[in-house]
Amino acid sequence: MRKRIVVLGSTGSIGTQTLDVARQHADKLEVVGLAVNSNVEALAVQVREFGVRHAAAGDIRLAGDARCDQVVQAVNACGRHGEEAAQAGTFGVGPEAVLDLVRLPEADVVVNALVGEAGLRASYETLAAGKVLALANKESLVVGGDLIMPLAAKVDAQRRAAGTAPKVGPAGALMPIDSEHGAIYQCLLGEDAREVSRLWVTASGGPFRGRTRAELEDITPAQALAHPTWNMGAKISIDSSTLMNKGLEVIEAHHLFAMPYDKIEVVVQPQSAIHSMVEYADGSVKAHLGTTDMRIPIQFALSYPDRWDAPVKPLDFRTLGSLEFAAPDTDTFRCLALARAAGERGGTLPCVMNAANEVAVAAFLAEEGSYLGIAACVEATMDAHVAEGVQVVESLDQLESLDAWARATARRWIGEHRG
């Protein structure tokens, strides 16, 4: 039987690569739902190619927009020609329409490739519906890990009870799509987590590796978007350049693998050939190496516990050359230290840190704020929250309220420091 998947963020970098995996393994994967933020033209093309009957656009401003008609026509055509001809196609606009896709009874797996805090509720609702969550949205765990991980454990238990979990290894309710976390996940297979001494999260170092703070004062968005090895969206590319991306990944690793922060380290590996490593109590280290292509971790998240034929040309170690390692410069790239501090403090501080970073990155991309101002804005917003009192995470509504507060606080800081 083919696994039936819903792809949220289907026109972004992870989404399009997920569809390429589905294209290459059409005998194993069936796409049953697609969601975008606003690119309805590309969505219509995807709906037609994959014969998808259910689609959504998250941007509520598209309600009544004539450009959506092509998507409506596409899903209806797929509905008429599908195996269940009586089932009409559906297309909705707004956040609730996106959430409706994760609840589709025919869906087995939801690939959450939404960008930013908006993906948190989708992750929550996916697990609440008992679906497998293939997670590329960092903020789901950074902001809501205290809510998401207990839900994942509940779905794992349900999968074991129903006999749908693998006979050996994790039950697989939450499969990380990040190359780093996918690597750690695989390095832990068959091992006792109690024997882990360290998780090594690798970083390319970004385009500004080796530069001083003084050399970063006049960095432009175009310079920061030029990642040396990975092809990613704008927000994630900026986060990679500031090392905020690694800070978010440290928090993710803490939640995903129930690992204390003092056992999680970041190491710069410029070639990006080693995707992460796990060090064990006896001094042994297991490393995950491979081609720098996101289709490999995407495919494993969808194929687990099986391994399918490689979606890309495998790495030729004869041509790899040298492997370099270095410690990250957290004095110059302060976002990594700020994110780790937020994770270690816990509670609602990571939510505030993440929201402030999204606002600061957006301001930098719009040339309304400076590159070094990203970390400064994040720190100021975190300090304001600590002064008011960090809270225990209790609900999505609480997190959404604090997210809004943090964004307003960050925008105010940016406004005061422009020029």
Short mmCIF file of C-alpha atoms in Angstrom, two decimals:
data_model
loop_
_atom_site.label_atom_id
_atom_site.label_comp_id
_atom_site.label_asym_id
_atom_site.label_seq_id
_atom_site.Cartn_x
_atom_site.Cartn_y
_atom_site.Cartn_z
CA MET A 1 0.00 0.00 0.00
CA ARG A 2 1.14 3.51 -0.80
CA LYS A 3 1.58 5.98 2.05
CA ARG A 4 -0.84 8.87 1.59
CA ILE A 5 0.75 12.23 2.35
CA VAL A 6 -0.31 15.84 2.84
CA VAL A 7 2.34 18.48 2.12
CA LEU A 8 2.03 21.83 3.90
CA GLY A 9 4.19 24.47 2.24
CA SER A 10 4.29 22.58 -1.03
CA THR A 11 5.79 25.38 -3.15
CA GLY A 12 8.71 26.12 -0.80
CA SER A 13 12.15 24.51 -0.86
CA ILE A 14 11.26 21.51 1.33
CA GLY A 15 7.81 21.16 -0.22
CA THR A 16 9.02 20.99 -3.81
CA GLN A 17 11.74 18.51 -2.87
CA THR A 18 9.15 16.39 -1.04
CA LEU A 19 7.09 16.30 -4.22
CA ASP A 20 10.18 15.27 -6.16
CA VAL A 21 10.60 12.31 -3.80
CA ALA A 22 6.91 11.48 -4.36
CA ARG A 23 7.48 11.78 -8.10
CA GLN A 24 10.40 9.34 -7.98
CA HIS A 25 8.55 6.88 -5.73
CA ALA A 26 5.03 7.10 -7.11
CA ASP A 27 4.56 3.40 -6.36
CA LYS A 28 5.10 4.08 -2.65
CA LEU A 29 3.68 7.57 -2.08
CA GLU A 30 0.37 9.20 -2.96
CA VAL A 31 -0.14 12.95 -2.46
CA VAL A 32 -3.66 13.57 -1.13
CA GLY A 33 -3.42 17.19 0.06
CA LEU A 34 -1.39 20.32 -0.70
CA ALA A 35 -1.20 23.68 1.06
CA VAL A 36 0.63 26.90 0.23
CA ASN A 37 0.65 30.35 1.73
CA SER A 38 -0.18 32.42 -1.35
CA ASN A 39 1.35 30.92 -4.52
CA VAL A 40 -1.91 29.58 -5.93
CA GLU A 41 -0.63 29.54 -9.51
CA ALA A 42 2.07 26.99 -8.64
CA LEU A 43 -0.41 25.13 -6.41
CA ALA A 44 -2.76 24.59 -9.36
CA VAL A 45 0.08 23.07 -11.38
CA GLN A 46 0.98 20.71 -8.51
CA VAL A 47 -2.66 19.69 -8.01
CA ARG A 48 -2.96 18.69 -11.66
CA GLU A 49 0.33 16.79 -11.77
CA PHE A 50 -0.31 14.72 -8.66
CA GLY A 51 -4.09 14.36 -9.03
CA VAL A 52 -4.75 15.97 -5.65
CA ARG A 53 -8.38 16.45 -4.57
CA HIS A 54 -7.78 18.65 -1.52
CA ALA A 55 -5.84 21.93 -1.42
CA ALA A 56 -5.63 25.11 0.64
CA ALA A 57 -3.99 28.54 0.70
CA GLY A 58 -3.17 29.96 4.13
CA ASP A 59 -3.28 33.66 3.17
CA ILE A 60 -6.78 34.83 4.09
CA ARG A 61 -6.38 37.82 1.75
CA LEU A 62 -6.87 35.40 -1.16
CA ALA A 63 -10.54 34.86 -0.23
CA GLY A 64 -12.55 35.77 -3.33
CA ASP A 65 -9.42 36.28 -5.44
CA ALA A 66 -10.00 35.22 -9.04
CA ARG A 67 -6.57 33.56 -9.15
CA CYS A 68 -7.94 30.83 -6.88
CA ASP A 69 -10.38 29.72 -9.57
CA GLN A 70 -7.67 27.71 -11.34
CA VAL A 71 -7.07 25.70 -8.13
CA VAL A 72 -10.79 25.07 -7.70
CA GLN A 73 -11.02 23.83 -11.28
CA ALA A 74 -7.96 21.61 -10.78
CA VAL A 75 -9.17 19.91 -7.57
CA ASN A 76 -12.63 19.41 -9.05
CA ALA A 77 -11.15 17.81 -12.17
CA CYS A 78 -9.07 15.48 -9.98
CA GLY A 79 -12.16 14.66 -7.94
CA ARG A 80 -14.11 13.68 -11.05
CA HIS A 81 -11.33 11.49 -12.39
CA GLY A 82 -10.24 9.93 -9.10
CA GLU A 83 -11.04 6.46 -7.84
CA GLU A 84 -13.70 7.94 -5.57
CA ALA A 85 -15.50 9.87 -8.28
CA ALA A 86 -18.34 10.76 -5.93
CA GLN A 87 -15.97 12.77 -3.74
CA ALA A 88 -15.74 16.36 -4.94
CA GLY A 89 -12.48 18.25 -4.72
CA THR A 90 -12.07 20.84 -1.97
CA PHE A 91 -10.18 24.13 -1.81
CA GLY A 92 -10.18 26.54 1.12
CA VAL A 93 -8.51 29.80 2.07
CA GLY A 94 -7.15 30.77 5.48
CA PRO A 95 -5.39 29.03 8.39
CA GLU A 96 -8.36 26.80 9.21
CA ALA A 97 -8.46 25.50 5.64
CA VAL A 98 -4.83 24.42 6.02
CA LEU A 99 -5.65 22.64 9.28
CA ASP A 100 -8.56 20.85 7.60
CA LEU A 101 -6.02 19.08 5.38
CA VAL A 102 -4.19 17.48 8.31
CA ARG A 103 -7.48 15.99 9.48
CA LEU A 104 -8.27 14.28 6.15
CA PRO A 105 -9.30 10.71 7.03
CA GLU A 106 -7.35 9.32 4.07
CA ALA A 107 -4.07 11.00 5.11
CA ASP A 108 -1.36 8.86 6.75
CA VAL A 109 1.51 11.34 6.96
CA VAL A 110 1.62 15.15 7.10
CA VAL A 111 4.81 16.85 5.91
CA ASN A 112 4.91 20.18 7.74
CA ALA A 113 7.17 22.46 5.72
CA LEU A 114 5.48 25.69 6.77
CA VAL A 115 7.87 28.50 7.68
CA GLY A 116 7.82 30.13 11.09
CA GLU A 117 5.55 29.99 14.10
CA ALA A 118 2.52 29.43 11.84
CA GLY A 119 3.51 25.75 11.59
CA LEU A 120 3.06 25.04 15.31
CA ARG A 121 -0.71 24.60 15.29
CA ALA A 122 -0.50 22.43 12.19
CA SER A 123 1.97 20.11 13.96
CA TYR A 124 -0.25 19.99 17.03
CA GLU A 125 -3.39 19.20 15.04
CA THR A 126 -1.57 16.55 12.98
CA LEU A 127 -0.61 14.59 16.08
CA ALA A 128 -3.97 15.26 17.74
CA ALA A 129 -5.55 13.57 14.70
CA GLY A 130 -3.29 10.54 15.19
CA LYS A 131 -1.29 11.14 11.98
CA VAL A 132 2.45 10.72 11.47
CA LEU A 133 4.19 14.11 11.49
CA ALA A 134 7.18 14.52 9.14
CA LEU A 135 8.53 17.75 10.57
CA ALA A 136 10.56 20.40 8.77
CA ASN A 137 9.08 23.31 10.75
CA LYS A 138 11.64 24.11 13.46
CA GLU A 139 9.36 26.41 15.40
CA SER A 140 6.95 23.59 16.24
CA LEU A 141 9.48 22.21 18.72
CA VAL A 142 11.34 25.43 19.54
CA VAL A 143 8.13 27.18 20.57
CA GLY A 144 5.84 24.28 21.47
CA GLY A 145 8.07 21.30 22.20
CA ASP A 146 6.56 20.97 25.69
CA LEU A 147 3.16 20.41 24.03
CA ILE A 148 4.22 18.53 20.88
CA MET A 149 6.42 15.80 22.39
CA PRO A 150 3.77 14.43 24.81
CA LEU A 151 1.34 14.28 21.88
CA ALA A 152 3.91 12.42 19.78
CA ALA A 153 4.43 9.92 22.61
CA LYS A 154 0.67 9.35 22.71
CA VAL A 155 0.52 8.68 18.95
CA ASP A 156 3.54 6.36 19.28
CA ALA A 157 1.61 4.35 21.88
CA GLN A 158 -1.44 4.23 19.62
CA ARG A 159 0.68 3.01 16.70
CA ARG A 160 2.21 0.24 18.81
CA ALA A 161 -1.20 -0.82 20.11
CA ALA A 162 -2.62 -0.89 16.57
CA GLY A 163 0.34 -2.83 15.19
CA THR A 164 1.24 -0.08 12.71
CA ALA A 165 4.58 0.79 14.36
CA PRO A 166 7.84 -0.85 13.21
CA LYS A 167 8.63 -4.06 15.10
CA VAL A 168 12.06 -2.66 16.01
CA GLY A 169 13.07 0.93 16.74
CA PRO A 170 11.04 4.09 17.42
CA ALA A 171 7.33 3.98 16.63
CA GLY A 172 7.81 6.86 14.20
CA ALA A 173 4.96 9.25 15.01
CA LEU A 174 7.32 12.22 14.66
CA MET A 175 9.95 11.99 11.95
CA PRO A 176 12.42 14.91 11.68
CA ILE A 177 13.16 16.22 8.20
CA ASP A 178 16.07 18.48 9.20
CA SER A 179 19.28 16.94 7.89
CA GLU A 180 20.87 17.28 11.33
CA HIS A 181 18.06 15.70 13.30
CA GLY A 182 17.43 13.05 10.68
CA ALA A 183 21.12 12.17 10.99
CA ILE A 184 20.99 11.94 14.79
CA TYR A 185 17.79 9.90 14.57
CA GLN A 186 19.56 7.35 12.37
CA CYS A 187 22.73 7.31 14.50
CA LEU A 188 20.57 6.46 17.54
CA LEU A 189 18.77 3.54 15.87
CA GLY A 190 19.57 0.33 17.72
CA GLU A 191 21.35 2.18 20.53
CA ASP A 192 20.54 2.84 24.19
CA ALA A 193 19.97 6.58 24.63
CA ARG A 194 21.25 6.28 28.20
CA GLU A 195 24.70 5.51 26.78
CA VAL A 196 24.89 8.74 24.77
CA SER A 197 27.51 11.16 26.05
CA ARG A 198 27.05 13.88 23.41
CA LEU A 199 25.05 14.86 20.36
CA TRP A 200 27.17 16.75 17.83
CA VAL A 201 25.01 19.06 15.70
CA THR A 202 27.02 20.12 12.65
CA ALA A 203 26.96 23.58 11.07
CA SER A 204 28.39 24.81 7.79
CA GLY A 205 29.33 28.08 9.48
CA GLY A 206 27.32 30.07 6.95
CA PRO A 207 28.66 32.58 4.40
CA PHE A 208 30.43 34.74 7.02
CA ARG A 209 32.47 32.09 8.80
CA GLY A 210 35.70 33.60 10.12
CA ARG A 211 34.57 37.22 9.96
CA THR A 212 34.67 39.64 12.91
CA ARG A 213 31.77 41.68 14.26
CA ALA A 214 33.28 44.79 12.69
CA GLU A 215 33.22 43.07 9.30
CA LEU A 216 29.53 42.26 9.72
CA GLU A 217 28.30 45.78 10.42
CA ASP A 218 27.43 46.62 6.80
CA ILE A 219 26.26 43.19 5.59
CA THR A 220 23.42 43.37 3.03
CA PRO A 221 20.52 40.91 2.63
CA ALA A 222 21.95 39.71 -0.70
CA GLN A 223 25.23 38.79 0.95
CA ALA A 224 23.51 36.99 3.82
CA LEU A 225 21.30 34.99 1.45
CA ALA A 226 24.29 33.39 -0.30
CA HIS A 227 24.56 30.12 1.65
CA PRO A 228 27.69 28.13 0.73
CA THR A 229 26.18 24.64 0.47
CA TRP A 230 22.39 24.51 0.95
CA ASN A 231 19.60 25.95 -1.21
CA MET A 232 17.01 27.24 1.24
CA GLY A 233 14.32 29.87 1.63
CA ALA A 234 15.17 33.46 2.60
CA LYS A 235 14.32 33.30 6.31
CA ILE A 236 16.19 30.05 6.91
CA SER A 237 19.18 31.30 4.90
CA ILE A 238 19.46 34.39 7.13
CA ASP A 239 19.12 32.21 10.23
CA SER A 240 21.92 30.02 8.91
CA SER A 241 24.18 33.03 8.41
CA THR A 242 23.60 34.29 11.98
CA LEU A 243 23.84 30.73 13.42
CA MET A 244 20.33 31.19 14.85
CA ASN A 245 19.46 28.13 12.79
CA LYS A 246 21.89 26.07 14.90
CA GLY A 247 20.46 27.52 18.09
CA LEU A 248 16.97 26.47 17.02
CA GLU A 249 18.31 23.02 16.15
CA VAL A 250 19.88 22.64 19.60
CA ILE A 251 16.47 23.28 21.18
CA GLU A 252 14.87 20.86 18.72
CA ALA A 253 17.41 18.17 19.57
CA HIS A 254 16.72 18.66 23.27
CA HIS A 255 13.02 17.94 22.72
CA LEU A 256 13.30 15.27 20.02
CA PHE A 257 15.84 13.11 21.81
CA ALA A 258 15.07 14.00 25.45
CA MET A 259 18.69 15.12 25.79
CA PRO A 260 19.91 17.69 28.36
CA TYR A 261 21.55 20.80 26.91
CA ASP A 262 24.94 19.98 28.43
CA LYS A 263 25.03 16.93 26.15
CA ILE A 264 24.34 18.88 22.94
CA GLU A 265 27.24 20.57 21.15
CA VAL A 266 27.55 22.48 17.87
CA VAL A 267 30.58 21.91 15.64
CA VAL A 268 31.34 23.77 12.40
CA GLN A 269 31.87 21.34 9.49
CA PRO A 270 32.19 23.57 6.39
CA GLN A 271 31.87 20.82 3.76
CA SER A 272 28.42 19.85 5.15
CA ALA A 273 29.25 16.23 4.35
CA ILE A 274 28.77 15.11 7.97
CA HIS A 275 25.17 15.90 8.83
CA SER A 276 25.55 15.22 12.57
CA MET A 277 27.13 12.76 14.99
CA VAL A 278 26.37 10.87 18.19
CA GLU A 279 29.12 10.18 20.72
CA TYR A 280 28.69 7.28 23.14
CA ALA A 281 29.96 6.63 26.65
CA ASP A 282 32.77 4.34 25.44
CA GLY A 283 34.20 7.06 23.19
CA SER A 284 32.72 5.66 19.97
CA VAL A 285 31.21 8.17 17.56
CA LYS A 286 28.61 7.40 14.89
CA ALA A 287 28.44 9.96 12.10
CA HIS A 288 25.88 10.33 9.34
CA LEU A 289 27.49 11.32 6.02
CA GLY A 290 25.99 11.85 2.61
CA THR A 291 25.27 14.16 -0.29
CA THR A 292 24.18 17.67 0.69
CA ASP A 293 20.66 17.28 -0.66
CA MET A 294 17.52 17.58 1.47
CA ARG A 295 15.74 14.87 -0.51
CA ILE A 296 17.71 12.26 1.44
CA PRO A 297 16.38 13.20 4.92
CA ILE A 298 12.94 13.91 3.43
CA GLN A 299 12.81 10.45 1.90
CA PHE A 300 13.92 8.71 5.10
CA ALA A 301 11.22 10.52 7.07
CA LEU A 302 8.67 9.13 4.60
CA SER A 303 10.17 5.66 4.10
CA TYR A 304 10.96 4.78 7.74
CA PRO A 305 11.55 2.04 8.78
CA ASP A 306 12.46 1.07 5.20
CA ARG A 307 15.16 2.53 2.96
CA TRP A 308 14.25 3.22 -0.65
CA ASP A 309 16.55 3.75 -3.62
CA ALA A 310 18.50 7.01 -3.32
CA PRO A 311 16.64 10.05 -4.71
CA VAL A 312 19.97 11.70 -5.64
CA LYS A 313 23.45 10.64 -6.74
CA PRO A 314 25.25 9.23 -3.66
CA LEU A 315 28.37 10.87 -2.26
CA ASP A 316 31.67 9.69 -3.81
CA PHE A 317 34.16 9.68 -0.94
CA ARG A 318 37.06 9.50 -3.41
CA THR A 319 36.31 13.04 -4.52
CA LEU A 320 35.27 14.52 -1.16
CA GLY A 321 38.74 15.71 -0.16
CA SER A 322 39.29 16.91 3.40
CA LEU A 323 36.88 17.29 6.30
CA GLU A 324 37.33 20.34 8.54
CA PHE A 325 36.03 20.96 12.05
CA ALA A 326 35.96 24.09 14.20
CA ALA A 327 34.19 25.52 17.22
CA PRO A 328 31.45 28.07 16.46
CA ASP A 329 32.25 31.72 17.21
CA THR A 330 29.44 32.58 19.59
CA ASP A 331 30.90 35.99 20.44
CA THR A 332 30.56 37.15 16.83
CA PHE A 333 27.42 35.12 16.04
CA ARG A 334 25.50 35.79 19.22
CA CYS A 335 22.21 34.29 18.06
CA LEU A 336 23.49 30.78 18.79
CA ALA A 337 24.25 31.69 22.41
CA LEU A 338 20.92 33.51 22.78
CA ALA A 339 18.94 30.53 21.49
CA ARG A 340 20.79 28.11 23.76
CA ALA A 341 20.17 30.42 26.73
CA ALA A 342 16.46 30.52 25.86
CA GLY A 343 16.33 26.74 25.63
CA GLU A 344 18.13 26.22 28.91
CA ARG A 345 15.80 28.66 30.70
CA GLY A 346 12.85 26.95 28.99
CA GLY A 347 9.19 27.72 29.49
CA THR A 348 7.91 30.52 27.27
CA LEU A 349 11.31 32.14 26.65
CA PRO A 350 12.03 30.15 23.44
CA CYS A 351 8.65 31.32 22.07
CA VAL A 352 9.57 34.95 22.68
CA MET A 353 13.09 34.45 21.31
CA ASN A 354 11.74 32.86 18.13
CA ALA A 355 9.11 35.55 17.50
CA ALA A 356 11.65 38.34 17.98
CA ASN A 357 14.02 36.64 15.56
CA GLU A 358 11.31 36.32 12.88
CA VAL A 359 10.54 40.03 13.18
CA ALA A 360 14.21 41.05 13.19
CA VAL A 361 15.02 38.87 10.15
CA ALA A 362 12.02 40.27 8.24
CA ALA A 363 13.16 43.82 9.08
CA PHE A 364 16.69 43.05 7.88
CA LEU A 365 15.41 41.57 4.61
CA ALA A 366 13.27 44.69 4.10
CA GLU A 367 16.36 46.84 4.81
CA GLU A 368 14.64 48.32 7.87
CA GLY A 369 17.16 46.89 10.30
CA SER A 370 20.83 45.95 10.37
CA TYR A 371 22.43 42.50 10.29
CA LEU A 372 23.94 42.79 13.77
CA GLY A 373 20.64 44.30 14.89
CA ILE A 374 19.01 40.87 14.56
CA ALA A 375 20.80 39.52 17.65
CA ALA A 376 20.42 42.81 19.50
CA CYS A 377 16.66 42.84 18.91
CA VAL A 378 16.31 39.22 20.01
CA GLU A 379 18.27 39.86 23.21
CA ALA A 380 16.31 42.99 24.09
CA THR A 381 12.99 41.19 23.61
CA MET A 382 14.16 38.21 25.68
CA ASP A 383 15.30 40.55 28.45
CA ALA A 384 11.90 42.26 28.47
CA HIS A 385 10.15 38.89 28.83
CA VAL A 386 12.47 37.75 31.62
CA ALA A 387 11.74 41.01 33.45
CA GLU A 388 7.99 40.35 33.22
CA GLY A 389 8.37 36.69 34.18
CA VAL A 390 8.94 33.55 32.11
CA GLN A 391 5.93 31.21 32.27
CA VAL A 392 5.41 27.46 32.14
CA VAL A 393 4.06 26.39 28.72
CA GLU A 394 0.40 25.44 29.12
CA SER A 395 -1.45 25.89 25.83
CA LEU A 396 -1.30 26.95 22.19
CA ASP A 397 -3.42 30.01 22.98
CA GLN A 398 -0.91 31.10 25.62
CA LEU A 399 1.96 30.71 23.15
CA GLU A 400 0.11 32.59 20.41
CA SER A 401 -0.59 35.45 22.82
CA LEU A 402 3.05 35.66 23.86
CA ASP A 403 4.15 35.39 20.24
CA ALA A 404 2.05 38.47 19.42
CA TRP A 405 3.49 40.32 22.43
CA ALA A 406 7.05 39.48 21.43
CA ARG A 407 6.50 40.59 17.84
CA ALA A 408 5.09 43.94 18.97
CA THR A 409 7.99 44.40 21.39
CA ALA A 410 10.54 43.52 18.69
CA ARG A 411 8.94 45.87 16.15
CA ARG A 412 8.99 48.67 18.69
CA TRP A 413 12.71 48.04 19.36
CA ILE A 414 13.46 48.08 15.62
CA GLY A 415 11.55 51.33 15.20
CA GLU A 416 13.58 52.92 18.00
CA HIS A 417 16.93 51.77 16.54
CA ARG A 418 16.49 52.52 12.83
CA GLY A 419 18.98 54.73 11.13
#
